[in-house]
mmCIF file of C-alpha atoms and ligand atoms in Angstrom:
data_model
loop_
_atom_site.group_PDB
_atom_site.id
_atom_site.type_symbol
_atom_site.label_atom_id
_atom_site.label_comp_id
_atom_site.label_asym_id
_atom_site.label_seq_id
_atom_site.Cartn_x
_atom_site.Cartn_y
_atom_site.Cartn_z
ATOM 1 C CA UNK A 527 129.666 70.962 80.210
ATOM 2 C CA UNK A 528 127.690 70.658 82.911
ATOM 3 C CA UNK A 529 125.147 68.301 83.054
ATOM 4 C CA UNK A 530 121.064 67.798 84.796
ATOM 5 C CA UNK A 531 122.468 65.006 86.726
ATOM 6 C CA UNK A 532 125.655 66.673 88.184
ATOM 7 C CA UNK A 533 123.862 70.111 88.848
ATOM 8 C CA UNK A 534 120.555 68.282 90.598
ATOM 9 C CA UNK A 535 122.657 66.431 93.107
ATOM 10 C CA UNK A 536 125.069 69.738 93.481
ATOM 11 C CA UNK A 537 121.813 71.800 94.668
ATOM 12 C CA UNK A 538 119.981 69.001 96.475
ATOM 13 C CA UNK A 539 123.540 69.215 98.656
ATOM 14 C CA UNK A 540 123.603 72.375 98.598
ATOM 15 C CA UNK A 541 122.345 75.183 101.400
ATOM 16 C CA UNK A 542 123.521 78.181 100.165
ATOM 17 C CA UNK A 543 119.797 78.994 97.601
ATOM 18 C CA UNK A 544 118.061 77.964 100.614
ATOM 19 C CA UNK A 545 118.789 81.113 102.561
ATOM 20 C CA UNK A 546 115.483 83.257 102.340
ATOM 21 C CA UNK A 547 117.533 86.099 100.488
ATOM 22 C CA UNK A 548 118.834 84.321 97.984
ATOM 23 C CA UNK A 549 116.865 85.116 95.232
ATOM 24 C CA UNK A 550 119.704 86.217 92.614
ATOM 25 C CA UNK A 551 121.405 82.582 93.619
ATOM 26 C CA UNK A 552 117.559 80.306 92.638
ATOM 27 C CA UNK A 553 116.924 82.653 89.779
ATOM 28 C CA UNK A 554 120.414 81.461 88.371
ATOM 29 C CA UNK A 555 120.145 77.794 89.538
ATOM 30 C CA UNK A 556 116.495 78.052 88.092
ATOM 31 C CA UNK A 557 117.183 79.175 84.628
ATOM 32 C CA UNK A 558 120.052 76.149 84.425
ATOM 33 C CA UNK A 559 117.690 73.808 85.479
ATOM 34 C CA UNK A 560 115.507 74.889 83.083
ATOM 35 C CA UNK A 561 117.317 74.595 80.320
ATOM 36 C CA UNK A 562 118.773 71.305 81.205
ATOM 37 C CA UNK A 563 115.498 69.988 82.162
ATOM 38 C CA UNK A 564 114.537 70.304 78.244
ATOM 39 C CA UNK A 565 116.134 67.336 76.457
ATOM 40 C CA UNK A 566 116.274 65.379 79.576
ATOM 41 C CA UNK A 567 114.169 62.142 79.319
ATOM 42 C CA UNK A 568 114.934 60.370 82.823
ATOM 43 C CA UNK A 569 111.928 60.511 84.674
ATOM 44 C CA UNK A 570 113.771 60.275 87.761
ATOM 45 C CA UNK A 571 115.981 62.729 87.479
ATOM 46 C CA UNK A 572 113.431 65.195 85.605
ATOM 47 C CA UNK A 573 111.248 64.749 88.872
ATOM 48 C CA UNK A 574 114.199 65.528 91.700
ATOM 49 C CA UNK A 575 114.877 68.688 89.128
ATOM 50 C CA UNK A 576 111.288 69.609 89.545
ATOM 51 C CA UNK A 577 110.934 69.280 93.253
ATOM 52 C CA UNK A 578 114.138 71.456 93.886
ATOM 53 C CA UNK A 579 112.687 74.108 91.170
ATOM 54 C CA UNK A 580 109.442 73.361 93.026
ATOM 55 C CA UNK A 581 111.360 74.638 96.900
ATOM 56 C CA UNK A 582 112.942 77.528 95.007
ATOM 57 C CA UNK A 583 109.509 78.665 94.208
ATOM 58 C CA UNK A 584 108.188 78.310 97.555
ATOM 59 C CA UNK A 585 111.228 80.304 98.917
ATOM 60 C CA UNK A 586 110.929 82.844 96.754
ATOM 61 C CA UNK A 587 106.831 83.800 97.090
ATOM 62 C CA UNK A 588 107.376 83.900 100.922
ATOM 63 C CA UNK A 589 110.919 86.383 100.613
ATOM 64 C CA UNK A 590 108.639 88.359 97.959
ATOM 65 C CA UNK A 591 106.070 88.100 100.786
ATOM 66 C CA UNK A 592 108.364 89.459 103.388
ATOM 67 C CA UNK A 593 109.964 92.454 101.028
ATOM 68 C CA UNK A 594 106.309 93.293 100.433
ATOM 69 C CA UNK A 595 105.245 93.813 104.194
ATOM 70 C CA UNK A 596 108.554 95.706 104.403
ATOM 71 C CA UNK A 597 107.077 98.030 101.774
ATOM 72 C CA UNK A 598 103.898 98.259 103.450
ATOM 73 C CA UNK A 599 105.404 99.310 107.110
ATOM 74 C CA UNK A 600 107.364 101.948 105.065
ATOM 75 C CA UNK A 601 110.648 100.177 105.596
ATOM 76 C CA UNK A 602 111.314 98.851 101.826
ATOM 77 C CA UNK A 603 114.043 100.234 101.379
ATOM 78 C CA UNK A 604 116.079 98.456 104.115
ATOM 79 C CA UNK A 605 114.641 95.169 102.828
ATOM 80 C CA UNK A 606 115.630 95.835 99.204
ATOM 81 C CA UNK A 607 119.383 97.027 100.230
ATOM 82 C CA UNK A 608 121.057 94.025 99.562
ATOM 83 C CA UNK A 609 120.288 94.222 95.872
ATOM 84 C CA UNK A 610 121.160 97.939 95.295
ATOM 85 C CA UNK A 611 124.714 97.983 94.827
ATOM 86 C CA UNK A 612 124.327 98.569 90.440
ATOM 87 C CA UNK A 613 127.303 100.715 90.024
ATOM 88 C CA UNK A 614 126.296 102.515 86.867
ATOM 89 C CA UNK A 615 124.784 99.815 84.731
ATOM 90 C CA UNK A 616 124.185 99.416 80.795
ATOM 91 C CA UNK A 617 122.350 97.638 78.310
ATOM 92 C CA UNK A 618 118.907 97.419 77.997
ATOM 93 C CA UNK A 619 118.344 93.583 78.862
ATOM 94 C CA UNK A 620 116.724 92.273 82.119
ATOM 95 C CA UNK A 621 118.452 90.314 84.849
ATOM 96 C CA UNK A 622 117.351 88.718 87.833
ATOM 97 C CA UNK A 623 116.885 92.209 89.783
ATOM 98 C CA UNK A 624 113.980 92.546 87.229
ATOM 99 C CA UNK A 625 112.662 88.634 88.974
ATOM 100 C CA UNK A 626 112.908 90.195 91.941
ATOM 101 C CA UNK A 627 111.006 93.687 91.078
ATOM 102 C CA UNK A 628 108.665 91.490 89.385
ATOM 103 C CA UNK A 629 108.277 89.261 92.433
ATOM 104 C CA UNK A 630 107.770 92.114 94.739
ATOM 105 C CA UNK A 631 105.171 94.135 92.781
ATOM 106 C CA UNK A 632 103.024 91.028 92.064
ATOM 107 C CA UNK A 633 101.268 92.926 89.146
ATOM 108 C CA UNK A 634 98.343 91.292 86.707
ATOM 109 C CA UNK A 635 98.757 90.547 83.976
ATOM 110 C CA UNK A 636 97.232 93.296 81.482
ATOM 111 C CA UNK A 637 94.661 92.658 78.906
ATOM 112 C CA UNK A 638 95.408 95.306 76.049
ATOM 113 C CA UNK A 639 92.352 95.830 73.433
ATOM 114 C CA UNK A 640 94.672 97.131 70.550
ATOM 115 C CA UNK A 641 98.681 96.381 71.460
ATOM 116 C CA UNK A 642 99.728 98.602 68.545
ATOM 117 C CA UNK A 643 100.636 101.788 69.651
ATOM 118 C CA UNK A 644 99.560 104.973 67.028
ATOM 119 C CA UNK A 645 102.371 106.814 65.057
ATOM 120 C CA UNK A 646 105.039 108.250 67.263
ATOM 121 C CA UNK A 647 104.292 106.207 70.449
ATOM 122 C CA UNK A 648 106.543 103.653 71.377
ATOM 123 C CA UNK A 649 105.093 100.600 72.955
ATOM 124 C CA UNK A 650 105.540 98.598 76.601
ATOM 125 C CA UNK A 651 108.621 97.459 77.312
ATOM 126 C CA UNK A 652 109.983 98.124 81.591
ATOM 127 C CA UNK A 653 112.649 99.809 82.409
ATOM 128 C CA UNK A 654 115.337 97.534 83.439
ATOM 129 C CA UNK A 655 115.437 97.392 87.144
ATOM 130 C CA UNK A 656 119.306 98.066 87.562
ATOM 131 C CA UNK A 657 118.588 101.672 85.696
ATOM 132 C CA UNK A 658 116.079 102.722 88.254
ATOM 133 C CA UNK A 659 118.193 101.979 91.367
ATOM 134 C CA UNK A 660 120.908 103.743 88.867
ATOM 135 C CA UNK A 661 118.596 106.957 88.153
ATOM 136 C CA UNK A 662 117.359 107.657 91.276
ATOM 137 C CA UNK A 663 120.938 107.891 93.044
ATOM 138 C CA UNK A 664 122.852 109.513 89.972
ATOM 139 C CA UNK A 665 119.432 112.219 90.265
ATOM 140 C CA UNK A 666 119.782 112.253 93.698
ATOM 141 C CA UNK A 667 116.271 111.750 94.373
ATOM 142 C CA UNK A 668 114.391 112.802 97.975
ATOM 143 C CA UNK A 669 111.346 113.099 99.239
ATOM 144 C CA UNK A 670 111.247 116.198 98.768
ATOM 145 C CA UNK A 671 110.753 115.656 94.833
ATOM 146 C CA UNK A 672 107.728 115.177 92.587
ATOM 147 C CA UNK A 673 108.519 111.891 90.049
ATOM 148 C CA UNK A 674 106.867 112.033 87.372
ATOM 149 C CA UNK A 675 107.221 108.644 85.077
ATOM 150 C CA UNK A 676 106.259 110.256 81.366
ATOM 151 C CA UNK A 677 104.416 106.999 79.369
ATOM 152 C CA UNK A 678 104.395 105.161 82.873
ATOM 153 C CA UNK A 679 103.645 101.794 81.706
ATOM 154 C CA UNK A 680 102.384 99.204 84.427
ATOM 155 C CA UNK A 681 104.445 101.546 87.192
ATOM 156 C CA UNK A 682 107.535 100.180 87.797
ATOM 157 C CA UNK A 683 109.415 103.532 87.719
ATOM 158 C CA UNK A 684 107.256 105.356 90.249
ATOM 159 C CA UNK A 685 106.582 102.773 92.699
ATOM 160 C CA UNK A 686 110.391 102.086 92.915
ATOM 161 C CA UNK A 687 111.245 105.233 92.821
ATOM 162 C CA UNK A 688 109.096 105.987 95.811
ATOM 163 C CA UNK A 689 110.163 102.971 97.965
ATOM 164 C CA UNK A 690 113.770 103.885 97.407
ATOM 165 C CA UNK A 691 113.759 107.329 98.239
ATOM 166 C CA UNK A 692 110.481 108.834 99.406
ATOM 167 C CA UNK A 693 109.745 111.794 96.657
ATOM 168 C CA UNK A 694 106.181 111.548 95.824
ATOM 169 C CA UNK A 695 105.913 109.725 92.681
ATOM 170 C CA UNK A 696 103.281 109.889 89.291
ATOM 171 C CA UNK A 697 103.361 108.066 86.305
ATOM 172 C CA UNK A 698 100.943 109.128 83.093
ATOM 173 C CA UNK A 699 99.749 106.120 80.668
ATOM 174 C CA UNK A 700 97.338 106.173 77.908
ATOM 175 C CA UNK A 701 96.629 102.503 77.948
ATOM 176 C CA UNK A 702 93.818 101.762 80.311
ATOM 177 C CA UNK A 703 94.858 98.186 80.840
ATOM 178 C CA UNK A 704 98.311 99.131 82.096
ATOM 179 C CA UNK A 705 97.083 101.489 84.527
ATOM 180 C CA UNK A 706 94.332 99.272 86.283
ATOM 181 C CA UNK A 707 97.221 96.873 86.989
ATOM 182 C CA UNK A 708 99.673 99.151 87.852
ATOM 183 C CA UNK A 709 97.169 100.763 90.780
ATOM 184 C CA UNK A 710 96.107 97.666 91.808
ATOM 185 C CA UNK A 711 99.783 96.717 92.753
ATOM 186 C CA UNK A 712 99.948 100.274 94.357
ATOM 187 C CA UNK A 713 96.683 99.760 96.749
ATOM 188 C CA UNK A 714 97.979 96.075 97.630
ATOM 189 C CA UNK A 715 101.453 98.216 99.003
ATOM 190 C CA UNK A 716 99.575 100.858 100.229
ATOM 191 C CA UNK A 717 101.737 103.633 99.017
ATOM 192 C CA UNK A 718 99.777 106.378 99.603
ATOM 193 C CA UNK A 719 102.312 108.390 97.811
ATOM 194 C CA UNK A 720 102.354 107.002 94.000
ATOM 195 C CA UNK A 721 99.608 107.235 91.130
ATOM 196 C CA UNK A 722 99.627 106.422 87.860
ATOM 197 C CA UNK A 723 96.904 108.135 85.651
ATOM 198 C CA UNK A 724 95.371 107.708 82.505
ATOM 199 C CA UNK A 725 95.701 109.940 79.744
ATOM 200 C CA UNK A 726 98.377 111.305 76.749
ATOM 201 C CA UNK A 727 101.968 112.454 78.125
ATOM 202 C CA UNK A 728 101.144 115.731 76.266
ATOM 203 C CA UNK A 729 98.218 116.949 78.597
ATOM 204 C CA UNK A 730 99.653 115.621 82.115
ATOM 205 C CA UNK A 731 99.904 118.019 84.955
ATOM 206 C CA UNK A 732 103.195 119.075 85.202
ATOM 207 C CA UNK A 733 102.810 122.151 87.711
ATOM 208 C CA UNK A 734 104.618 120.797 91.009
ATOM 209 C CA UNK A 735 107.096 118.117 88.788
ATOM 210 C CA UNK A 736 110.729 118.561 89.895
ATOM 211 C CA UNK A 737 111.988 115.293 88.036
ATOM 212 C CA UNK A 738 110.693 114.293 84.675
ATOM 213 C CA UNK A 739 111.476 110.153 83.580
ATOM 214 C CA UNK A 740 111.126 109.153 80.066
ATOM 215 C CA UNK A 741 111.947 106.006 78.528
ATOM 216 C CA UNK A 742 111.855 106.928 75.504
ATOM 217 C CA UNK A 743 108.074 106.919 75.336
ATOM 218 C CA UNK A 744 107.687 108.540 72.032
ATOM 219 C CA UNK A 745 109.595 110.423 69.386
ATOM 220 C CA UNK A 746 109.126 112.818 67.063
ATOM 221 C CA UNK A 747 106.781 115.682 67.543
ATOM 222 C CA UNK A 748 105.445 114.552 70.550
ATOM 223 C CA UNK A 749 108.551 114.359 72.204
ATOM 224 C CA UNK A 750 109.326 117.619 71.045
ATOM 225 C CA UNK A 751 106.010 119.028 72.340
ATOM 226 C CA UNK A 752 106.719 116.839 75.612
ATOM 227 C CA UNK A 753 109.932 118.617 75.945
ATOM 228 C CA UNK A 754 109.000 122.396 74.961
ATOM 229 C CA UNK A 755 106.067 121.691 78.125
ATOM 230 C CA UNK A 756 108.878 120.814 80.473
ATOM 231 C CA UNK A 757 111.020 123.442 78.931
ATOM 232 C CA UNK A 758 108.104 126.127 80.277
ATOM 233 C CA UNK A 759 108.126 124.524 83.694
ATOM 234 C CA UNK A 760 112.115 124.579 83.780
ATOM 235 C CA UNK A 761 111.427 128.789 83.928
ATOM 236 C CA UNK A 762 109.499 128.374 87.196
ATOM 237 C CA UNK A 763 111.667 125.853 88.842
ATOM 238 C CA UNK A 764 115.007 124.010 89.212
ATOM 239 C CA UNK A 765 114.135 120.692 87.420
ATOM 240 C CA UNK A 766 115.715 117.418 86.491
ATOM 241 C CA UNK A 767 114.826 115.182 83.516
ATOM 242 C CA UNK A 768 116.323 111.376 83.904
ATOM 243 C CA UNK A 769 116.066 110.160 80.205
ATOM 244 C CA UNK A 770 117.455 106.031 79.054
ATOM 245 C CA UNK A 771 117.233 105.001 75.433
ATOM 246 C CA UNK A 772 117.216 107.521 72.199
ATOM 247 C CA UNK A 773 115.388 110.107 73.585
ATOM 248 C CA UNK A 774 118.276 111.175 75.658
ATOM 249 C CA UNK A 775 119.980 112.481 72.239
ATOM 250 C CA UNK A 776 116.882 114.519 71.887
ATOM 251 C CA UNK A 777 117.444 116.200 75.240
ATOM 252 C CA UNK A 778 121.014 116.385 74.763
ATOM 253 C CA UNK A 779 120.209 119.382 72.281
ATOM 254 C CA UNK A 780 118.394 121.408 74.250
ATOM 255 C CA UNK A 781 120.237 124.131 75.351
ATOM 256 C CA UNK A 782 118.129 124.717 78.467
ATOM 257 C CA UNK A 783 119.445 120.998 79.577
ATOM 258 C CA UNK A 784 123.064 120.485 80.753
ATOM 259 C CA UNK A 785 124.627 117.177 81.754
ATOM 260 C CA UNK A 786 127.600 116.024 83.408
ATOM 261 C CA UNK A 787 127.594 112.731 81.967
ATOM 262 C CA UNK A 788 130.921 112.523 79.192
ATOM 263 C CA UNK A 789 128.299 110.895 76.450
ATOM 264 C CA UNK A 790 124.699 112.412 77.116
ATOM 265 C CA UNK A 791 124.430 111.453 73.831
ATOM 266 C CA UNK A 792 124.285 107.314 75.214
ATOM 267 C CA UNK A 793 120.911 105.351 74.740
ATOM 268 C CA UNK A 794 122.201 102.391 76.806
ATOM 269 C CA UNK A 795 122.025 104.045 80.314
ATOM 270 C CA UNK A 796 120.239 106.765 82.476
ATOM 271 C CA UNK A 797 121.324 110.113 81.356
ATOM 272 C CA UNK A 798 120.745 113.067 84.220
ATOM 273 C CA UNK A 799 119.874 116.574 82.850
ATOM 274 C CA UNK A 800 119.583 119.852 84.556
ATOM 275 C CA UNK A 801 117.658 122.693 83.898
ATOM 276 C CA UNK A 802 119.714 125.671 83.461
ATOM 277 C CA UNK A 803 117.987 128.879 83.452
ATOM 278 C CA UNK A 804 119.142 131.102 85.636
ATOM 279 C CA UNK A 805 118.094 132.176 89.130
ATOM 280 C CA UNK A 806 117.760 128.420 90.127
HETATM 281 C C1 SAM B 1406 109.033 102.180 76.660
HETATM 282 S S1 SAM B 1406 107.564 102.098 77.655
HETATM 283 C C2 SAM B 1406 108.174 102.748 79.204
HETATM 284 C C3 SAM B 1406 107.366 102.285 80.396
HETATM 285 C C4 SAM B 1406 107.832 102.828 81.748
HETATM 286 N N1 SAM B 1406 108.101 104.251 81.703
HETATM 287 C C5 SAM B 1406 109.074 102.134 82.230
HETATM 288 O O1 SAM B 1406 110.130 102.692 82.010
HETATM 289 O O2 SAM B 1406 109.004 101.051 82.808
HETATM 290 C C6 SAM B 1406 106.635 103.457 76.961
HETATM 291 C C7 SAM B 1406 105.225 103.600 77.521
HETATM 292 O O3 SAM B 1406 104.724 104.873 77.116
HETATM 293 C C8 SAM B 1406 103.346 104.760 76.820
HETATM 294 N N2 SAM B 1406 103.018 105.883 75.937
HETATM 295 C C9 SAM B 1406 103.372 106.051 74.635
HETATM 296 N N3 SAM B 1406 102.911 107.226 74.188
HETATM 297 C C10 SAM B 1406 102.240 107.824 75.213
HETATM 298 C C11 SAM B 1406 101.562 109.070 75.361
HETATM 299 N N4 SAM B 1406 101.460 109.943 74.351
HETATM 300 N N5 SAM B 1406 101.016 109.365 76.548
HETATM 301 C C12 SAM B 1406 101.104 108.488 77.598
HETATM 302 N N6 SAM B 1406 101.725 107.308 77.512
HETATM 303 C C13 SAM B 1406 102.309 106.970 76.341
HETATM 304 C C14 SAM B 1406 103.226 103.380 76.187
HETATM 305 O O4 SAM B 1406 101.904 102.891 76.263
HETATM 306 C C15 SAM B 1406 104.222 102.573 77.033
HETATM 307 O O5 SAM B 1406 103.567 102.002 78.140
#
């Protein structure tokens, strides 16, 4: 096993997490440091383990800083295309893509009044990053779509979602809290074409939507109600709804919805459904 001492001296050799890019390579140095830095009672070697976690957190606020200009000039996704190479990921844990995401949109920390949601509404939890980068390939998502992020969260759908590929992006969240941060990390990247709104799933606007997101926001009849809305739009217009977790069995019964995924059915990945009435 590896120990404080023999991984310290490694990295204070080392050049390779030094590299302004390197985030995925600090955040995994970091997290062993971490942990090895718990029992350890040499003062000496507790304090060269602090300054090097000390340089990788230097490093990484100024490559957040530069990813964030890149967003800014309208050229985020270049700077982000080192990290988008997910294949077609699972599970619903984070990784260090989410320390990056997390690093980039910079977002406060949310005071919530009452953090238990009513009956049939799930509560906060992000979509991993990996499934974004996943969702918005596998949907084949433009700029010439309308996002819209269903139970939106602090915004990590729609703003990604618009730096990767342009469509015009809106998230709907009944908790106040979540939506003050989530705009305030919008205005600070001045992307003029993402907004998250306040206000219940069941009432949003969903007259120019072409893809619908839901992580699994909520179950029951308000899915259901959700779904028949969507269902009414899907007459109008070709549209696409991008489901992960166990509301993607609930779509997978709809008989307006079709899927070329072999197990629509899964609640561990994205799941892409088409609309299917015809004359689209
Ligand atoms: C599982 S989280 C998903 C967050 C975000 N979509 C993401 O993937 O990162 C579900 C979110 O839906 C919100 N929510 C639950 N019921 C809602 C409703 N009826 N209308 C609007 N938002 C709702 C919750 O407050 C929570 O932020």
């Amino acid at each position: 096993m590896e120990s404080l001492a023999s991984i310290v001296s490694f990295l204070e050799q080392e050049e390779g997490w030094r590299q302004p890019s390197a985030f995925l390579w600090r955040a995994d140095a970091a997290d062993r440091l971490d942990l090895l830095l718990l029992g350890e009672h040499d003062a000496a070697l507790h304090a060269r383990a602090t300054d090097l976690l000390d340089a990788m957190d230097a490093l990484d606020r100024d490559g957040f800083a530069a990813i964030r200009d890149a967003v800014r000039r309208g050229e985020g996704r270049e700077a982000l295309a080192p990290w988008l190479d997910v294949g077609v990921p699972t599970g619903q844990h984070y990784d260090v893509l989410d320390h990056l995401l997390a690093g980039v949109l910079d977002l406060r920390e949310p005071h919530v009044e009452r953090p238990v949601p009513p009956p049939e509404m799930v509560f906060y939890q992000p979509t991993p990053t990996r499934h974004i980068v996943d969702g918005v390939r596998r949907a084949r998502i433009s700029a010439d779509d309308v996002v819209l992020d269903l139970g939106a969260g602090l915004g990590h759908v729609p703003i990604l979602v618009n730096v990767l590929s342009g469509a015009r992006a809106i998230g709907v969240e009944r908790e106040p809290a979540y939506v003050d941060s989530a705009m305030d990390a919008v205005r600070a990247l001045e992307l003029d074409d993402v907004s998250i709104v306040q206000g219940d799933a069941r009432d949003a606007d969903l007259s120019m939507v072409t893809v619908y997101y839901l992580f699994t926001p909520f179950v029951g009849t308000i899915l259901r109600d959700v779904a028949a809305k969507i269902e009414q739009e899907a007459r109008r217009r070709a549209v696409r709804v991008v489901s992960l977790g166990p509301c993607s069995r609930t779509f997978a019964r709809m008989d307006w919805l079709r899927s070329d995924d072999p197990l629509p059915t899964a609640a561990d990945r994205i799941v892409v459904f088409r609309s299917t009435f015809a004359g689209r």
